[in-house]
CSV table of C-alpha atoms and ligand atoms in Angstrom, one decimal:
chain,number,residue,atom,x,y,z
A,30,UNK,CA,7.6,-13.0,-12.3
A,31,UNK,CA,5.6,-14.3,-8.7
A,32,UNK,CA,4.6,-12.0,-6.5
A,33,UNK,CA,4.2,-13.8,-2.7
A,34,UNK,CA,1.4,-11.9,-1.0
A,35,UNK,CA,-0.3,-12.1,2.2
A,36,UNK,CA,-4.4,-11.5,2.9
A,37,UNK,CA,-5.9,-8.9,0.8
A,38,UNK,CA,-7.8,-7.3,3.6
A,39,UNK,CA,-5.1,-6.9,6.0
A,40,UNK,CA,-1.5,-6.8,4.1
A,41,UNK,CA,-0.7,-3.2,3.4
A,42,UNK,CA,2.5,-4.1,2.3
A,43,UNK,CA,1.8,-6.7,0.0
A,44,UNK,CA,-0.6,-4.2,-1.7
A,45,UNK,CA,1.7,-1.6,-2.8
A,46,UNK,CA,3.4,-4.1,-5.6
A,47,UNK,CA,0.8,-5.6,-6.5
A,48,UNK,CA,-1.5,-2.5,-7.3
A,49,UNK,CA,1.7,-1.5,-9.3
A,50,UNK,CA,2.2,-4.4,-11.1
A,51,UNK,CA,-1.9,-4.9,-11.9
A,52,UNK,CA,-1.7,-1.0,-12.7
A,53,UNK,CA,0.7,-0.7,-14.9
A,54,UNK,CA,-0.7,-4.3,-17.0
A,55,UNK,CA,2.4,-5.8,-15.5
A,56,UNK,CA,2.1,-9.7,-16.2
A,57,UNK,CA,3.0,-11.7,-13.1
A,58,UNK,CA,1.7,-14.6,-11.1
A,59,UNK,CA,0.0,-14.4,-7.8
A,60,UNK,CA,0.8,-16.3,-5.1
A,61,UNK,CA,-1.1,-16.3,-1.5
A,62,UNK,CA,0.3,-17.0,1.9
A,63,UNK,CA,-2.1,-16.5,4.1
A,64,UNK,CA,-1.9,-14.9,8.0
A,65,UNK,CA,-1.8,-17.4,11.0
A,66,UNK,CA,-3.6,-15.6,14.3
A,67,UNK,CA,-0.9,-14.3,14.9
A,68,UNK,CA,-0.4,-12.1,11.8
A,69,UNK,CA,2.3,-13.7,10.0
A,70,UNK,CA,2.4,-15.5,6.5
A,71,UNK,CA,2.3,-19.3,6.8
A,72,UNK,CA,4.1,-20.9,4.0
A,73,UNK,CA,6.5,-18.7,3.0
A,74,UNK,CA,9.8,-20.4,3.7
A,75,UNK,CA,10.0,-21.6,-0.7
A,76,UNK,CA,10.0,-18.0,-1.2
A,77,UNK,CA,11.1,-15.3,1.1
A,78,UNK,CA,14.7,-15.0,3.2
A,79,UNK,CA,12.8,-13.0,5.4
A,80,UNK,CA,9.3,-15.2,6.2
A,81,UNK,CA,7.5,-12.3,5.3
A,82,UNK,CA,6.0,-10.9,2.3
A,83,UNK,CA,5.4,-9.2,-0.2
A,84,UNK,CA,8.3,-11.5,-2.3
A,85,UNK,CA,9.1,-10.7,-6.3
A,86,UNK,CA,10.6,-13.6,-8.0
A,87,UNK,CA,12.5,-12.7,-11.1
A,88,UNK,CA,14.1,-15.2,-12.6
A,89,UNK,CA,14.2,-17.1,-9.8
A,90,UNK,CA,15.7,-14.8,-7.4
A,91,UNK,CA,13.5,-13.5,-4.8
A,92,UNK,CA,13.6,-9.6,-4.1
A,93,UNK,CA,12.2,-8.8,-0.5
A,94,UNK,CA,11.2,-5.5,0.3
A,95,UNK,CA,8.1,-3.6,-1.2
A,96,UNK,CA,10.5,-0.4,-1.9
A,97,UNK,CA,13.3,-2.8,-3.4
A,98,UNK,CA,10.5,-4.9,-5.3
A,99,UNK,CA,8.9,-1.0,-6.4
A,100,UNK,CA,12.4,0.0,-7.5
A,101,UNK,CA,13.9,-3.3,-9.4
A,102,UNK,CA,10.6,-3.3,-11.0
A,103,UNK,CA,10.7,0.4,-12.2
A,104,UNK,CA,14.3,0.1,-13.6
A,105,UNK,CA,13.0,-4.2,-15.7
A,106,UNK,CA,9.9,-1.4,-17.1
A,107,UNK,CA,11.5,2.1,-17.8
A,108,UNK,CA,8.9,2.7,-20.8
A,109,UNK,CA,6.4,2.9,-17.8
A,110,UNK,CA,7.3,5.4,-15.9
A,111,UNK,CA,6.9,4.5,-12.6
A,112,UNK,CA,8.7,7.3,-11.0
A,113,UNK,CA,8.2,10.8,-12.3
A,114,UNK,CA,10.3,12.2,-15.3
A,115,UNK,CA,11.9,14.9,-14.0
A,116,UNK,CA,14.9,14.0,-11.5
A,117,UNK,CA,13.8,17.0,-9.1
A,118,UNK,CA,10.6,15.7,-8.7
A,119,UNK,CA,11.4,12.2,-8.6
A,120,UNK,CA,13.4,13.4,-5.8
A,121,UNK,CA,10.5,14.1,-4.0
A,122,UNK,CA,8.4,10.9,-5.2
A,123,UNK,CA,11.5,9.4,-3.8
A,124,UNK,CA,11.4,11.2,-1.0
A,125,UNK,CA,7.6,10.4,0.5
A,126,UNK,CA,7.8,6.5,-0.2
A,127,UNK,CA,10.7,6.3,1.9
A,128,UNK,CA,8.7,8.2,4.4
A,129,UNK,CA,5.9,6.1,4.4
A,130,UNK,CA,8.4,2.7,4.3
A,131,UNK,CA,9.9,4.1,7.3
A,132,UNK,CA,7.4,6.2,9.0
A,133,UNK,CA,3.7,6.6,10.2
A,134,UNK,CA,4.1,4.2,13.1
A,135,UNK,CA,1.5,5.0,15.1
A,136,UNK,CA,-1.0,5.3,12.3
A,137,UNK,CA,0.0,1.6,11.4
A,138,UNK,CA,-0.7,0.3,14.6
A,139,UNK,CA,-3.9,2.4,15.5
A,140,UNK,CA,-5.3,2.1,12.4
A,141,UNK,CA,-4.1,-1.3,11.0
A,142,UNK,CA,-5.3,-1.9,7.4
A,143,UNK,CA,-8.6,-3.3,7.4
A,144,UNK,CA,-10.3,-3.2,4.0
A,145,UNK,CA,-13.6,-4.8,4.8
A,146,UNK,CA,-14.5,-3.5,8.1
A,147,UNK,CA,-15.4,0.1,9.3
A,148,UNK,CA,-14.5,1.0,12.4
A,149,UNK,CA,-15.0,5.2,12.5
A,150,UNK,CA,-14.6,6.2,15.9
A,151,UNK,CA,-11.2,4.2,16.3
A,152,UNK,CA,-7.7,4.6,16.1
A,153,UNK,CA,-7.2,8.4,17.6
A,154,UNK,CA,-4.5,8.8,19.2
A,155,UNK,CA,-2.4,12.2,19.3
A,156,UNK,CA,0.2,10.6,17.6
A,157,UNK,CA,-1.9,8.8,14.7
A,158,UNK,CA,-3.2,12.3,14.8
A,159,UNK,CA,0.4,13.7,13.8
A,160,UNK,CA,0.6,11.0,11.4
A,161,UNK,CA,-2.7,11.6,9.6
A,162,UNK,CA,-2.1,15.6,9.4
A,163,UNK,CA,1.5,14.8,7.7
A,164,UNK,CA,0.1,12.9,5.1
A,165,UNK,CA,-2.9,15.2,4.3
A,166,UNK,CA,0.2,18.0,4.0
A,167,UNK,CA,2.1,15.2,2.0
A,168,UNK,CA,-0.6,14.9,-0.5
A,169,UNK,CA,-1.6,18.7,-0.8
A,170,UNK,CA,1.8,19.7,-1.3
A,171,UNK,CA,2.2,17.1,-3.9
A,172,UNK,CA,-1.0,18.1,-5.6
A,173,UNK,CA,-0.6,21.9,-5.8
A,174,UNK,CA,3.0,21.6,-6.6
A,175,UNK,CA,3.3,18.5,-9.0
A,176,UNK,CA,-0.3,17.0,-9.8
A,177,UNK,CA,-1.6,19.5,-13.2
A,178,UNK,CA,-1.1,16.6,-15.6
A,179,UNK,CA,-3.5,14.0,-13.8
A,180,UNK,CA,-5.7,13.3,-10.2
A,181,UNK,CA,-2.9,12.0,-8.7
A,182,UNK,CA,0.4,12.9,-6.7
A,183,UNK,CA,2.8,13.9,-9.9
A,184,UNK,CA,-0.2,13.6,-12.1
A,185,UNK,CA,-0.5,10.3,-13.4
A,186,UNK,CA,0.3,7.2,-11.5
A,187,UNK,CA,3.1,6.2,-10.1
A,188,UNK,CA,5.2,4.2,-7.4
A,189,UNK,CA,4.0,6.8,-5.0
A,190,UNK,CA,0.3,6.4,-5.2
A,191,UNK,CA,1.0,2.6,-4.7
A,192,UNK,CA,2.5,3.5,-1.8
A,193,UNK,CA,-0.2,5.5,-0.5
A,194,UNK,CA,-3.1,3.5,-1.5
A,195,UNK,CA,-3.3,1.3,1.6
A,196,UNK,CA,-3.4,4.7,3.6
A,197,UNK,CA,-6.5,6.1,1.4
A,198,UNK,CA,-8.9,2.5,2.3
A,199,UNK,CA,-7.2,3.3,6.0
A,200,UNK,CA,-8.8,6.7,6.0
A,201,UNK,CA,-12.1,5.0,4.8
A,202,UNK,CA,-12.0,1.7,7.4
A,203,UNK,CA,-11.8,4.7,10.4
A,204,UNK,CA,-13.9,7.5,8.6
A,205,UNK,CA,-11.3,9.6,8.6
A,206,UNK,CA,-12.4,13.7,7.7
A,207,UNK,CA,-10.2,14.6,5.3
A,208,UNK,CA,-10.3,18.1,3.6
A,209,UNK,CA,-10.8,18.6,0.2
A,210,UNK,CA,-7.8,18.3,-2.0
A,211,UNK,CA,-6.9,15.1,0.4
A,212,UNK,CA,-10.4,14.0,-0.2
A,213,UNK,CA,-10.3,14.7,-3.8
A,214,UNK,CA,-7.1,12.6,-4.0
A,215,UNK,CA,-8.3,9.8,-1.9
A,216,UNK,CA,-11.5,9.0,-4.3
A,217,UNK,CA,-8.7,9.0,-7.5
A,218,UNK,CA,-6.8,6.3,-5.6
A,219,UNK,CA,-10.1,4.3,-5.0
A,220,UNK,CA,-10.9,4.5,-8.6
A,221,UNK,CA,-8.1,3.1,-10.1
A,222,UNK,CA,-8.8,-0.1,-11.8
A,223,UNK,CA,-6.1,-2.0,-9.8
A,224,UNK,CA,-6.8,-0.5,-6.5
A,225,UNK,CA,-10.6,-1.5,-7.0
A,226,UNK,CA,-9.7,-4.9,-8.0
A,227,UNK,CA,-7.5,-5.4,-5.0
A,228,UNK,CA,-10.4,-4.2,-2.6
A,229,UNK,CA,-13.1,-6.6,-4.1
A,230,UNK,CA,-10.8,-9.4,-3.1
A,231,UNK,CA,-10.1,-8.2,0.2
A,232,UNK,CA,-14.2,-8.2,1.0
A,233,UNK,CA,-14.5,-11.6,-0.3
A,234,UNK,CA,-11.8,-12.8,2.2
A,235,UNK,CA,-13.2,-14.7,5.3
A,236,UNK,CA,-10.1,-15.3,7.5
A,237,UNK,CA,-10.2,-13.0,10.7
A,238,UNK,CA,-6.6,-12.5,12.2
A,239,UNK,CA,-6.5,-11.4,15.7
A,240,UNK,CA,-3.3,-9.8,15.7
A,241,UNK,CA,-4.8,-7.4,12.9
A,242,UNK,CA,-8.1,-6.9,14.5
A,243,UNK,CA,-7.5,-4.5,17.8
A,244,UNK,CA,-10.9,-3.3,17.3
A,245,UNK,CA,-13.2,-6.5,17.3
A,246,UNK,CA,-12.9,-10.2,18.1
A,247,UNK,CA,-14.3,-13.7,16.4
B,23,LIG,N1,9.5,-3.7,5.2
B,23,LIG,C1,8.8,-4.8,4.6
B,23,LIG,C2,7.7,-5.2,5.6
B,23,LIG,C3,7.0,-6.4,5.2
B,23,LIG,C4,6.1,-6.9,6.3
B,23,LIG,O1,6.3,-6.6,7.5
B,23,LIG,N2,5.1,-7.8,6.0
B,23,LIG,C5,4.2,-8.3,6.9
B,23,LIG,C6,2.9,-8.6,6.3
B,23,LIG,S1,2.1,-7.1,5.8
B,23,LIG,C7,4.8,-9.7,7.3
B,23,LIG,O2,5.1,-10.5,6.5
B,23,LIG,N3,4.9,-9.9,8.6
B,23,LIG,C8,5.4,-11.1,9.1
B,23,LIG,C9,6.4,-11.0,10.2
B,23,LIG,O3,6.6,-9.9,10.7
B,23,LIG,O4,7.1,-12.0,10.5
B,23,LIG,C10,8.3,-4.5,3.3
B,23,LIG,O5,8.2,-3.3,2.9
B,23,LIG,O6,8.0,-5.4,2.5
């Protein structure tokens, strides 16, 4: 398998897969497009329908999406268990991926994903407000109700913490308070192997992209 990724620092989305994949000891090869000024992936025409990325090739065929790429990779590994065993919770996993895929709009463009750089007083607005107290109520729900077998949201990792991950070096980047069972959680995600891997990269990379940078210039 390829996975099509954009810059380390700045592409949320292209994170999510690829801390799954790297994870879970998913072999796969990587391959970088990297952000014009403009914020979008230069090269990617071989690969994605959709000129953006992140891209999984299997066998040849490109799946676009991170929650398609996330889903056709959890039913090509079952013995992994990417989602949670139990259909009612995995109803739930289900349930606050979409929500991120779909949601947190405000937080996204306040707060754009920024590994390298810390910018703590930035990025409060009273709607990235909203979005930042429905994720903290996301993850303490998920960690009182589903987390006894592990640090994470159901425990031990899955598609859901992949998810979340860009949103826990967001909360870092801006210095965002967070109280203790969200905290708790946060330095879980920041620990794992993959996520830590992922975020060396991302410091090492040089390229400043205006159209991800609202808080500073070159
Ligand atoms: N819903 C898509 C979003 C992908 C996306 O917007 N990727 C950004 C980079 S992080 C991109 O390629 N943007 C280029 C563009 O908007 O043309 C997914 O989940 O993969």
């Amino acid at each position: 398998m390829k996975l099509v990724i954009g810059n380390k620092n700045y592409s949320s989305w292209s994170m999510r897969p690829w801390v799954l994949l790297r994870q879970e000891d998913i072999p796969f090869e990587e391959v970088q497009r990297k952000f014009g000024d403009d914020g979008k992936p230069k090269g990617t025409e071989p690969y994605s329908p959709t000129r953006k990325v992140p891209v999984l090739i299997i066998d040849g065929e490109p799946v676009w999406d991170s929650l398609a790429i996330c889903e056709s990779v959890a039913e090509l590994y079952p013995d992994k268990k990417l989602w949670p065993a139990s259909a009612e919770v995995r109803r739930v996993a289900r349930s606050i991926c979409a929500e991120m895929h779909s949601g947190f709009q405000a937080l996204r463009s306040a707060m754009t994903m920024n590994i390298r750089s810390r910018h703590p007083d930035k990025g409060r607005t009273p709607e990235s407000k909203k979005d930042i107290e429905r994720i903290v109520e996301i993850w303490t729900s998920c960690r009182n109700r589903f987390g006894a077998g592990g640090e994470l949201l159901f425990g031990g990792f899955t598609i859901a913490d992949a998810y979340y991950a860009p949103v826990v070096t967001r909360f870092e980047t801006y210095a965002v308070t967070l109280p203790p069972v969200a905290q708790k959680y946060a330095q879980a995600v920041r620990a794992l192997p993959a996520v830590r891997e992922w975020c060396d990269a991302a410091r090492r990379e040089t390229e400043f992209v205006p159209a991800d940078e609202p808080y500073a210039s070159r």
